[in-house]
Each structure stands twice: as C-alpha cells, then as structure tokens.
PDB file of C-alpha atoms in Angstrom:
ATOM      1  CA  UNK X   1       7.784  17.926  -2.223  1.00 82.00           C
ATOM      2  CA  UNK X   2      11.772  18.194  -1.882  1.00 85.00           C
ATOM      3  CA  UNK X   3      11.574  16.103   1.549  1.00 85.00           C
ATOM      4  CA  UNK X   4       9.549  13.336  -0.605  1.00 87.00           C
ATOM      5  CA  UNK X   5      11.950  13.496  -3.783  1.00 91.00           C
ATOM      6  CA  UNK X   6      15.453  13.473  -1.205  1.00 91.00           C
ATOM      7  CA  UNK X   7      13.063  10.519   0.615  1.00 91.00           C
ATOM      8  CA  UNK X   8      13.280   8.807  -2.720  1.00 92.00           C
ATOM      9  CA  UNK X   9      16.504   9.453  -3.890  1.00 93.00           C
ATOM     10  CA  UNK X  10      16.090  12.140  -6.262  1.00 92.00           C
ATOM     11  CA  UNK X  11      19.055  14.177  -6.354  1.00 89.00           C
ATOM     12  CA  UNK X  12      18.025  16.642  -9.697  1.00 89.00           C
ATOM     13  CA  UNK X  13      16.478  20.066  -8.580  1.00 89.00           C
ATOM     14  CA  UNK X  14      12.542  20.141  -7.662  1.00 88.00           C
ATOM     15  CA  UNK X  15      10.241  22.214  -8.405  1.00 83.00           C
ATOM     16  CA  UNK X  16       6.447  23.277  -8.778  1.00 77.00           C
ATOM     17  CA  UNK X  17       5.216  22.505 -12.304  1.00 73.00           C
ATOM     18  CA  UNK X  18       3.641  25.901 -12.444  1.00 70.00           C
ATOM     19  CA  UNK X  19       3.187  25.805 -16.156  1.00 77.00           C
ATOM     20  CA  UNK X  20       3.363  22.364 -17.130  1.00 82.00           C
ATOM     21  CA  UNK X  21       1.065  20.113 -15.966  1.00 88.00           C
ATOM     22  CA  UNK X  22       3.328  17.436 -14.973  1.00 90.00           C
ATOM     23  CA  UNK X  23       7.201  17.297 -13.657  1.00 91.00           C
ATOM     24  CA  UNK X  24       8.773  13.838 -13.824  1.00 91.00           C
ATOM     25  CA  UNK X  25      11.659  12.580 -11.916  1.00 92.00           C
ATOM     26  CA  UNK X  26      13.914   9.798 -12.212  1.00 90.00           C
ATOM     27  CA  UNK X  27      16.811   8.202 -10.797  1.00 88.00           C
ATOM     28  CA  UNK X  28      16.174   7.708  -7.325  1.00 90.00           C
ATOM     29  CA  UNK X  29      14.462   4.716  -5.661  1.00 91.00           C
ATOM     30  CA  UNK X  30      11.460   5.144  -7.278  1.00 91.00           C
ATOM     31  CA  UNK X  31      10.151   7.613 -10.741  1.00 91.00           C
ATOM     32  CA  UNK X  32       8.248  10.649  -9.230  1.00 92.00           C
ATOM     33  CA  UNK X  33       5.488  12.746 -10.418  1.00 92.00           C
ATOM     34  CA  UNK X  34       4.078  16.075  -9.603  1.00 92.00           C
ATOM     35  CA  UNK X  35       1.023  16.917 -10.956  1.00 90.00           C
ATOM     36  CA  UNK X  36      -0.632  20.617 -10.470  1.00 89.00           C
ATOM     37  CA  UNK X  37      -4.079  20.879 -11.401  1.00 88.00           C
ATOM     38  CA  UNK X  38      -4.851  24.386 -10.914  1.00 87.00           C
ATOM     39  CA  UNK X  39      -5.498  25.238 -14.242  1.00 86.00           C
ATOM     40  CA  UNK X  40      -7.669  22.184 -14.517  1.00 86.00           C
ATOM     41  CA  UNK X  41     -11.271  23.517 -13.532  1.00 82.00           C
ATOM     42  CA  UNK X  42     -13.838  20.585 -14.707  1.00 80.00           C
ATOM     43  CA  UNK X  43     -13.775  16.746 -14.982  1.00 76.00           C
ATOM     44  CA  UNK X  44     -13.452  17.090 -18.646  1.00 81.00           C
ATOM     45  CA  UNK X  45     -10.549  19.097 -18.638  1.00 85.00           C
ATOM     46  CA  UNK X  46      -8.818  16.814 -16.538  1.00 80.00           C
ATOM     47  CA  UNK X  47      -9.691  14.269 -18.642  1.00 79.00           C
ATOM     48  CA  UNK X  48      -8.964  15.694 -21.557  1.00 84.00           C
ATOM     49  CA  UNK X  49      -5.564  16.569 -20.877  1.00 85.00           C
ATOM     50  CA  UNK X  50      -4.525  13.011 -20.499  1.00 82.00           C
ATOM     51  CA  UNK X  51      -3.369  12.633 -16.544  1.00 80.00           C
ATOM     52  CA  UNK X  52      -4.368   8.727 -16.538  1.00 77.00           C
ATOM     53  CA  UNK X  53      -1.015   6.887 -16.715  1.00 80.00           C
ATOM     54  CA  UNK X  54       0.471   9.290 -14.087  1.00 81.00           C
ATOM     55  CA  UNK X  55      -2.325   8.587 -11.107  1.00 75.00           C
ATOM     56  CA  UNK X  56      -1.190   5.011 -11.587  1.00 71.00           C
ATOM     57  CA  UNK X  57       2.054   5.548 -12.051  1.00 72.00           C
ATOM     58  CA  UNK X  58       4.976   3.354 -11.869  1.00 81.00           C
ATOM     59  CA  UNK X  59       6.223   5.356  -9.190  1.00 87.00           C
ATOM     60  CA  UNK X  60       5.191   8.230  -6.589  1.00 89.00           C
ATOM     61  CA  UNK X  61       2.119  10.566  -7.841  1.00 88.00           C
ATOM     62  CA  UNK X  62       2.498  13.882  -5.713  1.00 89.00           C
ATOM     63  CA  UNK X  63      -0.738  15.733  -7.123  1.00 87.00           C
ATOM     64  CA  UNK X  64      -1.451  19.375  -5.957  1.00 87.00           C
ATOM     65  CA  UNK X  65      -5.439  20.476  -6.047  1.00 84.00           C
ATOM     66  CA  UNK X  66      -6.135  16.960  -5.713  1.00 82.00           C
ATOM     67  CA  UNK X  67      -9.496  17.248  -4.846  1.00 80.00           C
ATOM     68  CA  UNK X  68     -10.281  18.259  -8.412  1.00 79.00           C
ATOM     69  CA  UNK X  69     -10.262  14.762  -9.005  1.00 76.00           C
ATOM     70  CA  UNK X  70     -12.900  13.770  -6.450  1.00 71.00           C
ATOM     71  CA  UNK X  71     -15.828  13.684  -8.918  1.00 63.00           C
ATOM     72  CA  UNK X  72     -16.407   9.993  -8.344  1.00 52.00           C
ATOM     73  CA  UNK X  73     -15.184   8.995 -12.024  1.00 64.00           C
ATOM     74  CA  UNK X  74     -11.326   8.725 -11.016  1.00 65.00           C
ATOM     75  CA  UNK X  75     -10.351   5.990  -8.856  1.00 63.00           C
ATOM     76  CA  UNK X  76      -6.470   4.751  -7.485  1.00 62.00           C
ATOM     77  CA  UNK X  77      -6.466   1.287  -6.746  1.00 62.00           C
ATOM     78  CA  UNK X  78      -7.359  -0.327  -3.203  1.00 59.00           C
ATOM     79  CA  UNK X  79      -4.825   0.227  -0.822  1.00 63.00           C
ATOM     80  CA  UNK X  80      -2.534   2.523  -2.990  1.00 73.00           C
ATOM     81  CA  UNK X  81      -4.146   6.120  -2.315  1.00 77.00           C
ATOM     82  CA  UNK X  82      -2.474   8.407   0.403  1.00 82.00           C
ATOM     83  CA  UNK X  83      -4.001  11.725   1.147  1.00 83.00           C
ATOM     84  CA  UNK X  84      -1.971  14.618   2.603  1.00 86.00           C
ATOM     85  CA  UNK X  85      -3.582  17.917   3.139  1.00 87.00           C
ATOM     86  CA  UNK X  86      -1.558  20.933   4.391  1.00 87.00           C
ATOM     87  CA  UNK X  87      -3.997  23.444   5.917  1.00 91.00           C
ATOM     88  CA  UNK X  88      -2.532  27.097   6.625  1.00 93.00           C
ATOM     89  CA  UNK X  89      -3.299  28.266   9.943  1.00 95.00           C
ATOM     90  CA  UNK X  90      -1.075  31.498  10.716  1.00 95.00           C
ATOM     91  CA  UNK X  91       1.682  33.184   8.358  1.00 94.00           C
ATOM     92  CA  UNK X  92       3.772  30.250  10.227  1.00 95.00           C
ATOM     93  CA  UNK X  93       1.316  27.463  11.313  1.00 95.00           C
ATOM     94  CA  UNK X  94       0.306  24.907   9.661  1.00 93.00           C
ATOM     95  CA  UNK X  95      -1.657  21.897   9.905  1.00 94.00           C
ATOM     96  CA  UNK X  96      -0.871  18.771   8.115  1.00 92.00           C
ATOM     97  CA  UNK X  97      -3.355  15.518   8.028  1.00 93.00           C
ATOM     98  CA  UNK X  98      -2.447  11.991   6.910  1.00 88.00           C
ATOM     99  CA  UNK X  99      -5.045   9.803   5.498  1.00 85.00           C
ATOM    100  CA  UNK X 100      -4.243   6.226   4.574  1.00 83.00           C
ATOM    101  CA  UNK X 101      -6.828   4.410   2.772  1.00 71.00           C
ATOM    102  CA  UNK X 102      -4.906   1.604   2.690  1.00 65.00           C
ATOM    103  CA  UNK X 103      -4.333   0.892   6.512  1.00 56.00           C
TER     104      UNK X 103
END
C-alpha cells in the first residue's frame, strides 16, 4: 500500500484502516482509497455501510478482503478492475498474482 500511495504521489503517512472502514488520501497524482472489509461479513453489511462511491472512485480503490465483494451484486466497470492477491508462502515468501480484467 505505501509503494502504491509514493507511486501516486502521496506524501502524508499510510496506514491500514484497522478501525475505520475507509482511509482517504489526497494530494498526489491521483485521490486514494483503502478500504478493509474485515469486519464486513455479509453482502448486506457491505451494503449497508455505504462503500459504493469509493469502488468507483475518482481515484485509486486499494480494497483489502476483496473477495467479500464477489457475491455477483457488485460490479467495477469494464476495463477498470485490477486484482492483486498476495498469498503467504513461508514466514518470508510470498506469492503475488496480477489479474487485469481490462487487458
């Protein structure tokens, strides 16, 4: 996540938005957003907490236990969608795996 916000020109301190639901960052190239939705455990509460406007942001959406979302009812628009995953392999290995719908 700090890679992605110095990428973009962010130059206030990052971090994980552990209790909020959102962090939003401005004043680099583009706004960013971090969403974590741990806490969020159905559709409906995902819903019902209002996340819309940021997974079309006017910006970067950065959005931690993404696949919360993948009931089929939320949808990013063609060619916009990027999917990262960082698997954890060892204490320090890692595997990381780009998927670009848009390609």
């Amino acid at each position: 996540m700090k890679g992605l916000a110095r990428g973009l020109g962010v130059t206030t301190r990052v971090h994980s938005p552990t209790f909020t639901l959102v962090n939003e960052y401005g004043g680099g190239r583009l706004r960013l957003f971090h969403l974590d939705l741990y806490r969020l455990d159905t559709p409906w509460q995902i819903h019902g907490a209002g996340l819309e406007e940021y997974l079309r942001p006017d910006g970067v959406a950065v959005i931690e236990w993404a696949e919360r979302l993948e009931d089929g009812r939320w949808k990013m628009e063609d060619g916009k969608l990027r999917k990262v995953k960082i698997e954890v392999l060892g204490e320090t290995e890692r595997r990381i795996t780009y998927e670009d719908s848009g390609a």
